[in-house]
Structure formats: C-alpha cells, structure tokens
C-alpha cells in the first residue's frame, strides 16, 4: 500500500503534519518495481479557516508519499500553490 499526503508548514490556522489525500495498493513480487499514479484536484488544497469557512491559501506545500506515515518511509516533493484569480494577465 502506498499513501499520498500533503504537508503544509505554514497556514493561517493549524494544520495536521500529514493530511492523507489518497492511497493505492500495488501487487508486486519481491524486488519488483511498479508505478503508482495519484491525481490531486483543486479541492484537495482547500481547508477550513478559523471560522470554518473553506479557504484556499497560496503558498508552499509538500506532496509526500510513502508506505506509512512514519518519517523514515516518506519521500517528499515541494509544490508552490498560486491563486490564479489574483494573477495578472
């Protein structure tokens, strides 16, 4: 089983260290390699603010994958979120 998490270090409200966004099972023989694909939607980056209103906050997040939530099993990639509505054309 492979798990997909998001980690946001800075937000306007406290966030979990790892937020589970998906998982998949791969049937592999010993030593065999495989490919897992995950899709994230814009809603996966929305969370409740202090008034429980859903918000999208631009900023840095990490996309984290691993066979468990233990730090030793995790691999992370940085991702910067931008608010497309505020971008000038």
Short mmCIF file of N, CA and C in Angstrom, two decimals:
data_model
loop_
_atom_site.label_atom_id
_atom_site.label_comp_id
_atom_site.label_asym_id
_atom_site.label_seq_id
_atom_site.Cartn_x
_atom_site.Cartn_y
_atom_site.Cartn_z
N UNK A 1 0.85 -1.18 0.00
CA UNK A 1 0.00 0.00 0.00
C UNK A 1 0.90 1.24 0.00
N UNK A 2 0.54 2.20 -0.83
CA UNK A 2 1.27 3.46 -0.92
C UNK A 2 0.30 4.59 -0.58
N UNK A 3 0.74 5.49 0.29
CA UNK A 3 -0.10 6.58 0.76
C UNK A 3 0.37 7.91 0.18
N UNK A 4 -0.59 8.80 -0.09
CA UNK A 4 -0.31 10.16 -0.57
C UNK A 4 -0.78 11.14 0.49
N UNK A 5 0.14 12.01 0.92
CA UNK A 5 -0.17 13.02 1.93
C UNK A 5 0.18 14.40 1.39
N UNK A 6 -0.42 15.43 1.99
CA UNK A 6 0.01 16.80 1.81
C UNK A 6 0.52 17.30 3.15
N UNK A 7 1.58 18.10 3.09
CA UNK A 7 2.14 18.72 4.29
C UNK A 7 2.26 20.22 4.02
N UNK A 8 1.66 21.00 4.89
CA UNK A 8 1.74 22.45 4.78
C UNK A 8 2.38 22.96 6.06
N UNK A 9 3.55 23.57 5.93
CA UNK A 9 4.28 24.04 7.11
C UNK A 9 3.69 25.33 7.68
N UNK A 10 3.16 26.20 6.79
CA UNK A 10 2.64 27.49 7.24
C UNK A 10 1.24 27.68 6.69
N UNK A 11 0.30 28.02 7.58
CA UNK A 11 -1.08 28.29 7.19
C UNK A 11 -1.67 29.25 8.22
N UNK A 12 -2.80 29.85 7.88
CA UNK A 12 -3.43 30.80 8.79
C UNK A 12 -4.01 30.12 10.02
N UNK A 13 -4.24 28.82 9.95
CA UNK A 13 -4.72 28.02 11.09
C UNK A 13 -3.85 26.76 11.17
N UNK A 14 -3.85 26.14 12.32
CA UNK A 14 -3.07 24.91 12.49
C UNK A 14 -3.56 23.81 11.54
N UNK A 15 -2.61 23.11 10.94
CA UNK A 15 -2.93 22.02 10.02
C UNK A 15 -2.26 20.75 10.51
N UNK A 16 -2.79 19.59 10.17
CA UNK A 16 -2.11 18.35 10.56
C UNK A 16 -0.74 18.27 9.90
N UNK A 17 0.19 17.58 10.56
CA UNK A 17 1.53 17.43 9.97
C UNK A 17 1.44 16.73 8.61
N UNK A 18 0.65 15.68 8.54
CA UNK A 18 0.41 14.98 7.28
C UNK A 18 -1.08 14.83 7.09
N UNK A 19 -1.58 15.23 5.94
CA UNK A 19 -3.01 15.12 5.64
C UNK A 19 -3.18 14.10 4.53
N UNK A 20 -3.80 12.96 4.85
CA UNK A 20 -3.98 11.88 3.89
C UNK A 20 -4.92 12.32 2.77
N UNK A 21 -4.45 12.18 1.52
CA UNK A 21 -5.26 12.57 0.36
C UNK A 21 -5.57 11.39 -0.56
N UNK A 22 -4.89 10.26 -0.36
CA UNK A 22 -5.18 9.11 -1.19
C UNK A 22 -4.28 7.94 -0.86
N UNK A 23 -4.64 6.77 -1.38
CA UNK A 23 -3.81 5.59 -1.22
C UNK A 23 -4.13 4.62 -2.34
N UNK A 24 -3.19 3.72 -2.61
CA UNK A 24 -3.39 2.70 -3.61
C UNK A 24 -2.61 1.47 -3.21
N UNK A 25 -3.03 0.32 -3.70
CA UNK A 25 -2.31 -0.92 -3.45
C UNK A 25 -1.65 -1.37 -4.75
N UNK A 26 -0.43 -1.81 -4.62
CA UNK A 26 0.30 -2.36 -5.76
C UNK A 26 0.61 -3.82 -5.45
N UNK A 27 0.30 -4.71 -6.39
CA UNK A 27 0.64 -6.13 -6.23
C UNK A 27 1.98 -6.37 -6.92
N UNK A 28 3.04 -6.46 -6.11
CA UNK A 28 4.39 -6.63 -6.65
C UNK A 28 5.05 -7.83 -6.02
N UNK A 29 5.82 -8.54 -6.82
CA UNK A 29 6.63 -9.63 -6.30
C UNK A 29 7.86 -9.03 -5.62
N UNK A 30 8.54 -9.81 -4.81
CA UNK A 30 9.74 -9.34 -4.11
C UNK A 30 10.75 -8.80 -5.12
N UNK A 31 11.22 -7.58 -4.89
CA UNK A 31 12.20 -6.96 -5.77
C UNK A 31 11.63 -6.31 -7.02
N UNK A 32 10.36 -6.50 -7.27
CA UNK A 32 9.71 -5.92 -8.46
C UNK A 32 9.40 -4.45 -8.22
N UNK A 33 9.49 -3.65 -9.26
CA UNK A 33 9.16 -2.23 -9.19
C UNK A 33 7.83 -1.98 -9.89
N UNK A 34 7.16 -0.92 -9.51
CA UNK A 34 5.89 -0.57 -10.12
C UNK A 34 5.71 0.93 -10.15
N UNK A 35 4.62 1.36 -10.75
CA UNK A 35 4.28 2.78 -10.85
C UNK A 35 2.91 2.99 -10.23
N UNK A 36 2.82 4.01 -9.38
CA UNK A 36 1.54 4.41 -8.80
C UNK A 36 1.23 5.81 -9.29
N UNK A 37 -0.01 6.04 -9.64
CA UNK A 37 -0.43 7.36 -10.10
C UNK A 37 -1.52 7.88 -9.17
N UNK A 38 -1.35 9.15 -8.79
CA UNK A 38 -2.35 9.84 -7.97
C UNK A 38 -2.74 11.11 -8.70
N UNK A 39 -3.97 11.53 -8.51
CA UNK A 39 -4.44 12.81 -9.06
C UNK A 39 -4.94 13.67 -7.89
N UNK A 40 -4.51 14.92 -7.89
CA UNK A 40 -4.98 15.88 -6.91
C UNK A 40 -5.83 16.92 -7.62
N UNK A 41 -6.95 17.27 -7.02
CA UNK A 41 -7.83 18.31 -7.56
C UNK A 41 -7.66 19.58 -6.73
N UNK A 42 -8.14 20.69 -7.24
CA UNK A 42 -8.02 21.96 -6.51
C UNK A 42 -8.68 21.87 -5.13
N UNK A 43 -9.75 21.11 -5.01
CA UNK A 43 -10.42 20.96 -3.71
C UNK A 43 -9.53 20.29 -2.67
N UNK A 44 -8.53 19.54 -3.09
CA UNK A 44 -7.63 18.89 -2.15
C UNK A 44 -6.77 19.89 -1.39
N UNK A 45 -6.71 21.12 -1.86
CA UNK A 45 -5.89 22.15 -1.23
C UNK A 45 -6.72 23.17 -0.44
N UNK A 46 -8.01 22.90 -0.29
CA UNK A 46 -8.92 23.78 0.46
C UNK A 46 -9.10 23.20 1.85
N UNK A 47 -9.11 24.08 2.85
CA UNK A 47 -9.31 23.64 4.23
C UNK A 47 -10.08 24.71 4.98
N UNK A 48 -10.68 24.36 6.14
CA UNK A 48 -11.46 25.34 6.89
C UNK A 48 -10.56 26.33 7.64
N UNK A 49 -10.93 27.62 7.57
CA UNK A 49 -10.18 28.64 8.32
C UNK A 49 -10.70 28.68 9.76
N UNK A 50 -10.33 29.71 10.50
CA UNK A 50 -10.71 29.82 11.91
C UNK A 50 -12.21 29.91 12.11
N UNK A 51 -12.95 30.39 11.09
CA UNK A 51 -14.41 30.48 11.20
C UNK A 51 -15.10 29.30 10.52
N UNK A 52 -14.31 28.30 10.14
CA UNK A 52 -14.77 27.09 9.45
C UNK A 52 -15.25 27.35 8.02
N UNK A 53 -14.83 28.47 7.46
CA UNK A 53 -15.12 28.78 6.06
C UNK A 53 -14.04 28.13 5.19
N UNK A 54 -14.43 27.39 4.15
CA UNK A 54 -13.41 26.78 3.29
C UNK A 54 -12.57 27.85 2.58
N UNK A 55 -11.24 27.69 2.64
CA UNK A 55 -10.33 28.65 2.02
C UNK A 55 -9.25 27.93 1.22
N UNK A 56 -8.75 28.64 0.23
CA UNK A 56 -7.55 28.22 -0.49
C UNK A 56 -6.48 29.24 -0.15
N UNK A 57 -5.34 28.77 0.36
CA UNK A 57 -4.25 29.68 0.70
C UNK A 57 -3.05 29.37 -0.19
N UNK A 58 -2.63 30.36 -1.00
CA UNK A 58 -1.41 30.16 -1.78
C UNK A 58 -0.23 29.93 -0.83
N UNK A 59 0.78 29.26 -1.33
CA UNK A 59 1.97 29.04 -0.51
C UNK A 59 2.61 27.71 -0.83
N UNK A 60 3.59 27.37 -0.03
CA UNK A 60 4.36 26.15 -0.25
C UNK A 60 3.75 24.97 0.49
N UNK A 61 3.64 23.86 -0.20
CA UNK A 61 3.21 22.59 0.38
C UNK A 61 4.18 21.52 -0.09
N UNK A 62 4.14 20.39 0.56
CA UNK A 62 4.90 19.24 0.10
C UNK A 62 3.92 18.13 -0.25
N UNK A 63 4.15 17.50 -1.37
CA UNK A 63 3.43 16.29 -1.73
C UNK A 63 4.30 15.14 -1.22
N UNK A 64 3.74 14.32 -0.35
CA UNK A 64 4.52 13.30 0.35
C UNK A 64 3.92 11.92 0.07
N UNK A 65 4.77 10.96 -0.26
CA UNK A 65 4.31 9.58 -0.48
C UNK A 65 5.16 8.63 0.36
N UNK A 66 4.55 7.51 0.73
CA UNK A 66 5.27 6.51 1.48
C UNK A 66 4.39 5.31 1.79
N UNK A 67 5.02 4.30 2.35
CA UNK A 67 4.29 3.08 2.69
C UNK A 67 3.62 3.16 4.05
N UNK A 68 3.89 4.25 4.78
CA UNK A 68 3.21 4.54 6.05
C UNK A 68 3.43 6.02 6.33
N UNK A 69 2.93 6.48 7.47
CA UNK A 69 3.12 7.88 7.84
C UNK A 69 4.42 8.09 8.62
N UNK A 70 5.18 7.04 8.83
CA UNK A 70 6.46 7.19 9.54
C UNK A 70 7.45 7.95 8.68
N UNK A 71 8.12 8.92 9.26
CA UNK A 71 9.05 9.78 8.52
C UNK A 71 10.08 8.99 7.73
N UNK A 72 10.56 7.89 8.26
CA UNK A 72 11.62 7.12 7.60
C UNK A 72 11.17 6.53 6.27
N UNK A 73 9.87 6.39 6.06
CA UNK A 73 9.38 5.76 4.83
C UNK A 73 8.92 6.77 3.79
N UNK A 74 9.03 8.06 4.08
CA UNK A 74 8.42 9.08 3.23
C UNK A 74 9.40 9.72 2.26
N UNK A 75 8.87 10.04 1.08
CA UNK A 75 9.59 10.85 0.09
C UNK A 75 8.71 12.05 -0.20
N UNK A 76 9.32 13.24 -0.33
CA UNK A 76 8.54 14.46 -0.50
C UNK A 76 9.03 15.26 -1.69
N UNK A 77 8.09 15.99 -2.30
CA UNK A 77 8.41 16.91 -3.39
C UNK A 77 7.72 18.24 -3.11
N UNK A 78 8.44 19.36 -3.26
CA UNK A 78 7.83 20.67 -2.98
C UNK A 78 6.87 21.08 -4.09
N UNK A 79 5.88 21.86 -3.70
CA UNK A 79 4.89 22.39 -4.64
C UNK A 79 4.49 23.77 -4.14
N UNK A 80 4.47 24.75 -5.03
CA UNK A 80 4.04 26.10 -4.66
C UNK A 80 2.66 26.35 -5.27
N UNK A 81 1.70 26.66 -4.41
CA UNK A 81 0.34 26.95 -4.85
C UNK A 81 0.19 28.43 -5.10
N UNK A 82 -0.44 28.78 -6.21
CA UNK A 82 -0.74 30.17 -6.52
C UNK A 82 -2.23 30.31 -6.75
N UNK A 83 -2.75 31.47 -6.45
CA UNK A 83 -4.16 31.75 -6.68
C UNK A 83 -4.29 32.34 -8.08
N UNK A 84 -4.82 31.57 -9.00
CA UNK A 84 -4.93 32.00 -10.40
C UNK A 84 -5.81 33.23 -10.54
N UNK A 85 -6.72 33.44 -9.63
CA UNK A 85 -7.61 34.62 -9.72
C UNK A 85 -6.85 35.91 -9.49
N UNK A 86 -5.74 35.84 -8.74
CA UNK A 86 -5.01 37.07 -8.42
C UNK A 86 -3.87 37.34 -9.40
N UNK A 87 -3.63 36.44 -10.34
CA UNK A 87 -2.54 36.62 -11.30
C UNK A 87 -2.95 37.62 -12.38
N UNK A 88 -2.03 38.51 -12.72
CA UNK A 88 -2.31 39.49 -13.78
C UNK A 88 -2.03 38.85 -15.13
N UNK A 89 -2.83 39.18 -16.09
CA UNK A 89 -2.67 38.62 -17.43
C UNK A 89 -1.99 39.61 -18.34
#
